[in-house]
PDB file of C-alpha atoms and ligand atoms in Angstrom:
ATOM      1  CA  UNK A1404      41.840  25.816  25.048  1.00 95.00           C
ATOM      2  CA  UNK A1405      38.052  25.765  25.378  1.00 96.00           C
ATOM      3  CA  UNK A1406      36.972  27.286  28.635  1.00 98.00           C
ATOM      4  CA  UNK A1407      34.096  24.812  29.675  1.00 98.00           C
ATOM      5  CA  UNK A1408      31.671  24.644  32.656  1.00 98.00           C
ATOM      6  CA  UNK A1409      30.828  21.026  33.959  1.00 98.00           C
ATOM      7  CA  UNK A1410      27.268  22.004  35.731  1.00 98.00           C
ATOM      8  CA  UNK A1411      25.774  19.470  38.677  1.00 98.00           C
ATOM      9  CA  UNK A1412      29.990  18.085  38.401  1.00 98.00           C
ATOM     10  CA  UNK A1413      29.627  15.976  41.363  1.00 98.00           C
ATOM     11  CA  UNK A1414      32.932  14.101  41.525  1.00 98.00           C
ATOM     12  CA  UNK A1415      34.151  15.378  38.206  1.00 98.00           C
ATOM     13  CA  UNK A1416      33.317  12.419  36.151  1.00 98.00           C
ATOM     14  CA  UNK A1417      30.394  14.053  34.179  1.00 96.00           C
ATOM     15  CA  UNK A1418      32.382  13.989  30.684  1.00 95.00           C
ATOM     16  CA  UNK A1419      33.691  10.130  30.960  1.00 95.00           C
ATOM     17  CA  UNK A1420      29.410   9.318  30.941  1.00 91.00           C
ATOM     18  CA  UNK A1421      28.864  11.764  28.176  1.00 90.00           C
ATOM     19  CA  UNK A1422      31.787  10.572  26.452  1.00 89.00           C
ATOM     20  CA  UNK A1423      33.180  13.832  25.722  1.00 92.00           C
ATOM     21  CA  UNK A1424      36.814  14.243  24.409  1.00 94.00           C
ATOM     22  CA  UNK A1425      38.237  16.653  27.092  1.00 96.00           C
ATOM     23  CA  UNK A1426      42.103  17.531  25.802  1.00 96.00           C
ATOM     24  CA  UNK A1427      41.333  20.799  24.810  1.00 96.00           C
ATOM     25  CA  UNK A1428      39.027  21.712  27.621  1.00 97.00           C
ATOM     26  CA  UNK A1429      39.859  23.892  30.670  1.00 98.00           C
ATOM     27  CA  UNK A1430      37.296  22.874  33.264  1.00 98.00           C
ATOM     28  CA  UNK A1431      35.232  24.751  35.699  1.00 98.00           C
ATOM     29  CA  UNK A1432      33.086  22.404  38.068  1.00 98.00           C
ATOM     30  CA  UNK A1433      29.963  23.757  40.060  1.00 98.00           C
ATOM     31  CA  UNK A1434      28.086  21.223  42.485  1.00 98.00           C
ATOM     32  CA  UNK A1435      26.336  22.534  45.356  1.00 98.00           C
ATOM     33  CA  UNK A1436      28.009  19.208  47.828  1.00 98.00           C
ATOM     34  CA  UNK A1437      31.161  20.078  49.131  1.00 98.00           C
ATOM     35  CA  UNK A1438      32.575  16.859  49.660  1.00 98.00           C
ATOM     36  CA  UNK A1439      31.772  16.500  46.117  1.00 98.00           C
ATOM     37  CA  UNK A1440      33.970  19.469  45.187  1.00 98.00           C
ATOM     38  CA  UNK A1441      36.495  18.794  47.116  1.00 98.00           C
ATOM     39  CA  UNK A1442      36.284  15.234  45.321  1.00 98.00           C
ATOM     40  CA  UNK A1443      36.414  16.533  41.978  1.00 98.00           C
ATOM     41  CA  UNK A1444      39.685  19.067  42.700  1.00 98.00           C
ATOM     42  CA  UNK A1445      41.958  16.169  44.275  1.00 98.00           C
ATOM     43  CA  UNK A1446      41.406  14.270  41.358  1.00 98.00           C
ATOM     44  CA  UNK A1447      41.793  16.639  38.565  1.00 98.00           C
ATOM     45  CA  UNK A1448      43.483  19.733  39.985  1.00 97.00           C
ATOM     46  CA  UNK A1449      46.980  18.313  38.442  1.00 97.00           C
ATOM     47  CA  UNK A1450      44.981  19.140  35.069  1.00 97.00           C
ATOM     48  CA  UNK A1451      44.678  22.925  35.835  1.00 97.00           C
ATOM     49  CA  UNK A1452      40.636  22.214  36.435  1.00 98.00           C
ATOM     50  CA  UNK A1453      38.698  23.621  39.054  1.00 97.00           C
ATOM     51  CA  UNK A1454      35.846  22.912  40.899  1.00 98.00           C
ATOM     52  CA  UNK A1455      33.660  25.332  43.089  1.00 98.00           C
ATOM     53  CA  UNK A1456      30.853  24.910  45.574  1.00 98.00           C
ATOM     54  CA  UNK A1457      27.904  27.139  44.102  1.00 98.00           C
ATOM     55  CA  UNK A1458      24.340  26.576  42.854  1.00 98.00           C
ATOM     56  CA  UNK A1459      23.679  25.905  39.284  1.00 98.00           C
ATOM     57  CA  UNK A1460      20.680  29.174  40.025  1.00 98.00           C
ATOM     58  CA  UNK A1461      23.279  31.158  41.469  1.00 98.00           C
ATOM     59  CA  UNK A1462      27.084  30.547  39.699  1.00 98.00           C
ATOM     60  CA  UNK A1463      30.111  32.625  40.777  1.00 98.00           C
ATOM     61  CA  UNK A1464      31.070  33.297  37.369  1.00 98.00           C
ATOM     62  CA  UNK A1465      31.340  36.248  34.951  1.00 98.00           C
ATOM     63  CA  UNK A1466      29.146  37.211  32.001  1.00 96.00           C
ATOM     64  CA  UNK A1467      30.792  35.059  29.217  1.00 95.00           C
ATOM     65  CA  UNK A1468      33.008  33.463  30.778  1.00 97.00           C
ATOM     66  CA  UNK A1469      32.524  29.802  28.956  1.00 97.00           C
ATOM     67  CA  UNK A1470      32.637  28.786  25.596  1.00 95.00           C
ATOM     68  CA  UNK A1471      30.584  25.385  26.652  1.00 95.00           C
ATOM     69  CA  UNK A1472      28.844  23.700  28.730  1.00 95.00           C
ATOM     70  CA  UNK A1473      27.870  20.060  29.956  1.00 95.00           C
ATOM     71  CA  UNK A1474      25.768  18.882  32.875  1.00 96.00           C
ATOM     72  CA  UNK A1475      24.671  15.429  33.396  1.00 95.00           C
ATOM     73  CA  UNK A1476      21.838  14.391  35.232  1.00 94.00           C
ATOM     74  CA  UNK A1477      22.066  17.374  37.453  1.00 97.00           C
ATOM     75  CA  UNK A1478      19.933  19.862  35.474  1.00 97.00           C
ATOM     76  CA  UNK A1479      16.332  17.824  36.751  1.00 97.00           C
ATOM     77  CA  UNK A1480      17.579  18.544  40.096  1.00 98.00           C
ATOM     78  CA  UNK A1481      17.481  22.546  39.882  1.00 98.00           C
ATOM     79  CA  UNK A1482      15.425  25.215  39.082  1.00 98.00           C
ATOM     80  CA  UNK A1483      15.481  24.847  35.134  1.00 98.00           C
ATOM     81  CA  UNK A1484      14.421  28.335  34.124  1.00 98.00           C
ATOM     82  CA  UNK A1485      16.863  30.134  36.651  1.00 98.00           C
ATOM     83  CA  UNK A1486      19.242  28.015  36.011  1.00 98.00           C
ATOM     84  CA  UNK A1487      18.962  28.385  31.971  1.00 96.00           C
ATOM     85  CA  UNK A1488      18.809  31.979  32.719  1.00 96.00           C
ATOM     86  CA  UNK A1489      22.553  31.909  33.999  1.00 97.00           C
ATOM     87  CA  UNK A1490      23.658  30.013  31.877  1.00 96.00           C
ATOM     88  CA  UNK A1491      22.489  32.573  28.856  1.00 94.00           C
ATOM     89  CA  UNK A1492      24.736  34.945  30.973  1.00 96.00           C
ATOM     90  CA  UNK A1493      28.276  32.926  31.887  1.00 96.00           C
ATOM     91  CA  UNK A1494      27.864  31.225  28.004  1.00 95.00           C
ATOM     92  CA  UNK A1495      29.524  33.469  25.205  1.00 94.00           C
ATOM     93  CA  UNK A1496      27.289  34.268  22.027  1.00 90.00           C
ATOM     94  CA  UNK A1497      27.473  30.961  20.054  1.00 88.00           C
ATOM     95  CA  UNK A1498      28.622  28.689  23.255  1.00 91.00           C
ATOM     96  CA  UNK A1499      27.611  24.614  23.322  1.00 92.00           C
ATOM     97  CA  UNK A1500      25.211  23.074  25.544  1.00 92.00           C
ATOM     98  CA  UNK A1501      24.387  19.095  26.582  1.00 91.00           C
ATOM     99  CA  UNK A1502      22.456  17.995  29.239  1.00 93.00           C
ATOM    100  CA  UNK A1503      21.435  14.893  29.826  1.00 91.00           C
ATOM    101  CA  UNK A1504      17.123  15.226  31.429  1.00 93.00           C
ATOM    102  CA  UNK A1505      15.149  12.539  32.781  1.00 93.00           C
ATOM    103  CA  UNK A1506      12.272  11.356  30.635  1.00 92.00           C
ATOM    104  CA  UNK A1507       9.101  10.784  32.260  1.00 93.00           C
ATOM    105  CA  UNK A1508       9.460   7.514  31.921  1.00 91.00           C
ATOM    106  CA  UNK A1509      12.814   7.494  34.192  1.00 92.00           C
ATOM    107  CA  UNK A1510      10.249   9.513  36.852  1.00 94.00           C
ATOM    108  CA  UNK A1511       7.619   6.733  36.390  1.00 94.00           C
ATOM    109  CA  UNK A1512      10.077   3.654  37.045  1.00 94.00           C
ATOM    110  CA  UNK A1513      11.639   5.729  40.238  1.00 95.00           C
ATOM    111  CA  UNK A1514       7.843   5.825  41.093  1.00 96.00           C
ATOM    112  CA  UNK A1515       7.562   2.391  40.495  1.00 96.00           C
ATOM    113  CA  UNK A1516      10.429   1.158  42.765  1.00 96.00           C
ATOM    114  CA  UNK A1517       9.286   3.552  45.404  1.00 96.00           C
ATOM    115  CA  UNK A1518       5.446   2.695  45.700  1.00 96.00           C
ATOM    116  CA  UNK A1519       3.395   2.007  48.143  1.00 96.00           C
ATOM    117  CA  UNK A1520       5.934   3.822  50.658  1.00 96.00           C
ATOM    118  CA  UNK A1521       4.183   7.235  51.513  1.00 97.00           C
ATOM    119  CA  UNK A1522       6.835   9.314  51.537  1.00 97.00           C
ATOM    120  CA  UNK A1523       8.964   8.213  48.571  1.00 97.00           C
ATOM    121  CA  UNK A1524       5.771   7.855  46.383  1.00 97.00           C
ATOM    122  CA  UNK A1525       4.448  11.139  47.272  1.00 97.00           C
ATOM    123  CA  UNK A1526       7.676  12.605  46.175  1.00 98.00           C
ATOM    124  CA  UNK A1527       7.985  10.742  43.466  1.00 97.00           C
ATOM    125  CA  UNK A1528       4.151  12.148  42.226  1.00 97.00           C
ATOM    126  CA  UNK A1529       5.343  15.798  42.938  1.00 98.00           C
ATOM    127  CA  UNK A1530       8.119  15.368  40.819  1.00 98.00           C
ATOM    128  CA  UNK A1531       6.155  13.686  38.011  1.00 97.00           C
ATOM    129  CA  UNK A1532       3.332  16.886  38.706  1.00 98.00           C
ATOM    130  CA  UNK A1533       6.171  19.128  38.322  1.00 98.00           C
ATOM    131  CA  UNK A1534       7.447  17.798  34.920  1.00 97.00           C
ATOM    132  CA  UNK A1535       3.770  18.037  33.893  1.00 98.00           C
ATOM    133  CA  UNK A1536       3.894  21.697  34.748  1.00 98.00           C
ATOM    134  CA  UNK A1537       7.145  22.463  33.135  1.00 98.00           C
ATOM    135  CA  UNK A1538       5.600  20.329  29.608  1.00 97.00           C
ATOM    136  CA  UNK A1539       2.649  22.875  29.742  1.00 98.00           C
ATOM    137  CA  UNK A1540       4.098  26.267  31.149  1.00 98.00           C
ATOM    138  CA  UNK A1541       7.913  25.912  31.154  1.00 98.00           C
ATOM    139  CA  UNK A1542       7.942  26.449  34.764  1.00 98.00           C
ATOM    140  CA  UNK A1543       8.746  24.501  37.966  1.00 98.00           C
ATOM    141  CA  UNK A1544       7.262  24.897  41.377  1.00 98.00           C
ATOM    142  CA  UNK A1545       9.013  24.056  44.655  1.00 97.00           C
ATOM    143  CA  UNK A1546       8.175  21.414  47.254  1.00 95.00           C
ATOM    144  CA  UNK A1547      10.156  23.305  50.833  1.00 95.00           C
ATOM    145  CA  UNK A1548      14.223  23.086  49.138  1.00 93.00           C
ATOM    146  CA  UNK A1549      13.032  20.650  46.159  1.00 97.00           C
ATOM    147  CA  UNK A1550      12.384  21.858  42.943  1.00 98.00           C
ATOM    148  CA  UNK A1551      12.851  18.164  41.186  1.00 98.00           C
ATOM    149  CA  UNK A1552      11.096  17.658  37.551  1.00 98.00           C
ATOM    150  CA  UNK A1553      10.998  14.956  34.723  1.00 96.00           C
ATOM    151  CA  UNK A1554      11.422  16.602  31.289  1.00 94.00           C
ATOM    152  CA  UNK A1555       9.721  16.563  27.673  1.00 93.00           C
ATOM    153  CA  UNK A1556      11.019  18.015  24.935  1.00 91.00           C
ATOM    154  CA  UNK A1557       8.051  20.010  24.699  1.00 93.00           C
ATOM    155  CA  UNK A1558       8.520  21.634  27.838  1.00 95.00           C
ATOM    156  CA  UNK A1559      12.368  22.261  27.638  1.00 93.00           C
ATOM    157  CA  UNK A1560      11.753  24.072  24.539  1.00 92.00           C
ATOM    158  CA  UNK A1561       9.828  26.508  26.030  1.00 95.00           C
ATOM    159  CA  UNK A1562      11.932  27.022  28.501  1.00 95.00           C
ATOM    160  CA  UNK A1563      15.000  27.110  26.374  1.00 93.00           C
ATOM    161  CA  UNK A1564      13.590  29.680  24.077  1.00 93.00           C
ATOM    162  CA  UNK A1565      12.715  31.331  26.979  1.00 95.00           C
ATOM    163  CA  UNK A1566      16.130  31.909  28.760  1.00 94.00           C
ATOM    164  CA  UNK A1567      17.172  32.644  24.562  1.00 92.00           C
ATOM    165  CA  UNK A1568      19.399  29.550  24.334  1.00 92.00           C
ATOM    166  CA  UNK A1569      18.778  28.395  20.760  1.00 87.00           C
ATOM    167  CA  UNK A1570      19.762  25.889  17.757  1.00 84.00           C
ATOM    168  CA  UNK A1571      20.407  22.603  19.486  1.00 83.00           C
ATOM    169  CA  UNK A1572      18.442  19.286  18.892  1.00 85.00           C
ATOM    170  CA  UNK A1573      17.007  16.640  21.413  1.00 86.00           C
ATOM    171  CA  UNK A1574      18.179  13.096  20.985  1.00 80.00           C
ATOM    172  CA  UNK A1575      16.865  10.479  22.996  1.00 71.00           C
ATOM    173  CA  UNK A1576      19.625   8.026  24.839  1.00 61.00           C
ATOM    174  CA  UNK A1577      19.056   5.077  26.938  1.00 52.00           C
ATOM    175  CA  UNK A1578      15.740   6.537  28.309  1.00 52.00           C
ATOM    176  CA  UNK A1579      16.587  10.372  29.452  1.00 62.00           C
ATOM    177  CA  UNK A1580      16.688  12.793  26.251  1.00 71.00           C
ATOM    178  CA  UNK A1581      19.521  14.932  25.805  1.00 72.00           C
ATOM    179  CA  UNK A1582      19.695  18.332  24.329  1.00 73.00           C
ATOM    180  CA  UNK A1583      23.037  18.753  22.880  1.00 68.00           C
ATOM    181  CA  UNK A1584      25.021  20.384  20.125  1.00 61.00           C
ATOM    182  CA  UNK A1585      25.688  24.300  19.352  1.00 59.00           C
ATOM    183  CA  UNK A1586      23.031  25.827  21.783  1.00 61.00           C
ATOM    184  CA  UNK A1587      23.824  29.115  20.124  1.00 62.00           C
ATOM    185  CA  UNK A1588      23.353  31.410  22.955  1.00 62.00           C
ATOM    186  CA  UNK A1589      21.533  34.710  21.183  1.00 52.00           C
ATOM    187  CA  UNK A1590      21.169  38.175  22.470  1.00 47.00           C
TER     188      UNK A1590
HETATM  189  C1  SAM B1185      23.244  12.495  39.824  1.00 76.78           C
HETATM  190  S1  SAM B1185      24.526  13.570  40.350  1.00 76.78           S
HETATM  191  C2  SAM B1185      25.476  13.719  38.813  1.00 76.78           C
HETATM  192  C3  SAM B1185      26.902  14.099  39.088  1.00 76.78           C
HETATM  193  C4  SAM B1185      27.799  14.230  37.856  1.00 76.78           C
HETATM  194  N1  SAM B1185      27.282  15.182  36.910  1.00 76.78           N
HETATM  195  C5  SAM B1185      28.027  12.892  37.185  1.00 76.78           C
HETATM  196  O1  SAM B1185      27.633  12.698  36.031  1.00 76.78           O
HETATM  197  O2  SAM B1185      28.642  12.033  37.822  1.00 76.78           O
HETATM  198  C6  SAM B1185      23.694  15.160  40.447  1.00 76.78           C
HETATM  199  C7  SAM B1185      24.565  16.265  41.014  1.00 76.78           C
HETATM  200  O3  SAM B1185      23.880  17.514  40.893  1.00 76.78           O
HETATM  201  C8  SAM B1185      24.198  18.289  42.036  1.00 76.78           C
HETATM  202  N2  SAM B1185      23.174  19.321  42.205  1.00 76.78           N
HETATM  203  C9  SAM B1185      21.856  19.119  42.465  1.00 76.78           C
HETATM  204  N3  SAM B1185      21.226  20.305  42.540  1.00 76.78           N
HETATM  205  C10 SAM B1185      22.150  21.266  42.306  1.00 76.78           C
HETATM  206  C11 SAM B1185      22.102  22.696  42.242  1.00 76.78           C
HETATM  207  N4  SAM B1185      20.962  23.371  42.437  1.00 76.78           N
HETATM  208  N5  SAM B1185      23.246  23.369  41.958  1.00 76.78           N
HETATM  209  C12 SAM B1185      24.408  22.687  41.766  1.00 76.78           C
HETATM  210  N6  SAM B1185      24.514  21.342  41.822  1.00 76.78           N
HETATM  211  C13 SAM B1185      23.406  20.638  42.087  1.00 76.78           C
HETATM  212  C14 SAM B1185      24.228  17.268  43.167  1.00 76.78           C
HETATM  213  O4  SAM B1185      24.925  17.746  44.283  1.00 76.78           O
HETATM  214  C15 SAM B1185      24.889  16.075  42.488  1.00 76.78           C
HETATM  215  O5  SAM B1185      26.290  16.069  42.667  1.00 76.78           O
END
């Protein structure tokens, strides 16, 4: 049995949208909602998987502890390079990554159906600013508790190489790109 972590998990239901085969996995869940958790372990407890309230930046887990990993469209909601950074440290050398991202283009429509309200548009702009930031610097700034981005490839490569996760390829699927494959974690 693979020993996988399902980041962002909400209700558990994260590999059914990737379309992952799961028989051989034994899954760990993180989400940072409770209800969510609680959610996730009801429903799939009975398959010896188990799901923990945590933060993707922060994850209650030892240093190799997974042989892969899948998060989908959680990852634009947290503090990419921390949360890259721990996920260098629970993967084993060699481990799988996919995550699904939101394009800038996903941003720009959520702008779209937000404008003209203030509020929604303005946060809509800071997380299209913040994307901008993480294309040029592979960095994310924080707006109070939000740290939302968009995502290029450009910009998750630097930040990938960064937190030394290497060898997987960026597809793009139904709008949001999606790094995926063996994401080789190195060193
Ligand atoms: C759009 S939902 C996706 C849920 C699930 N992956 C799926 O495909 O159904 C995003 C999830 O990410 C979780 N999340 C957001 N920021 C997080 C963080 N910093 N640490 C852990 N989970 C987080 C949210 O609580 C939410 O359940």
């Amino acid at each position: 049995m693979e020993r996988i972590l399902d980041l962002g998990c909400g209700t558990g239901d994260s590999w059914r949208s990737l379309g992952l085969q799961v028989e051989n996995f034994r899954i760990i869940g993180i989400d940072l909602q409770r209800d969510r958790v609680q959610a996730a372990n009801l429903k799939y407890s009975t398959r010896g998987w188990h799901y923990l309230c945590a933060r993707g930046e922060d994850m209650p887990l030892p240093d190799g502890s997974v042989d892969g990993v899948f998060c989908n469209g959680a990852l634009p909601y947290m503090h990419i390079p921390r949360t890259l950074a721990e996920l260098h440290r629970v993967l084993v050398p060699g481990g799988w990554l996919k995550v699904s991202l939101h394009a800038p283009s996903f941003t720009w429509s959520e702008f779209r159906t937000a404008f003209p309200k203030p509020k929604p548009s303005l946060y809509r702009a800071f997380v299209f600013f913040n994307g901008l930031i993480l294309h040029f610097s592979g960095g994310v700034i924080s707006l109070g508790k939000a740290v939302e981005s968009c995502q290029t490839e450009a910009g998750m490569r630097i930040v990938l190489r960064r937190a030394r996760l290497y060898g997987g390829e960026f597809s793009p699927r139904r709008g949001p790109i999606f790094y995926g494959g063996a994401a080789g974690r190195c060193g």
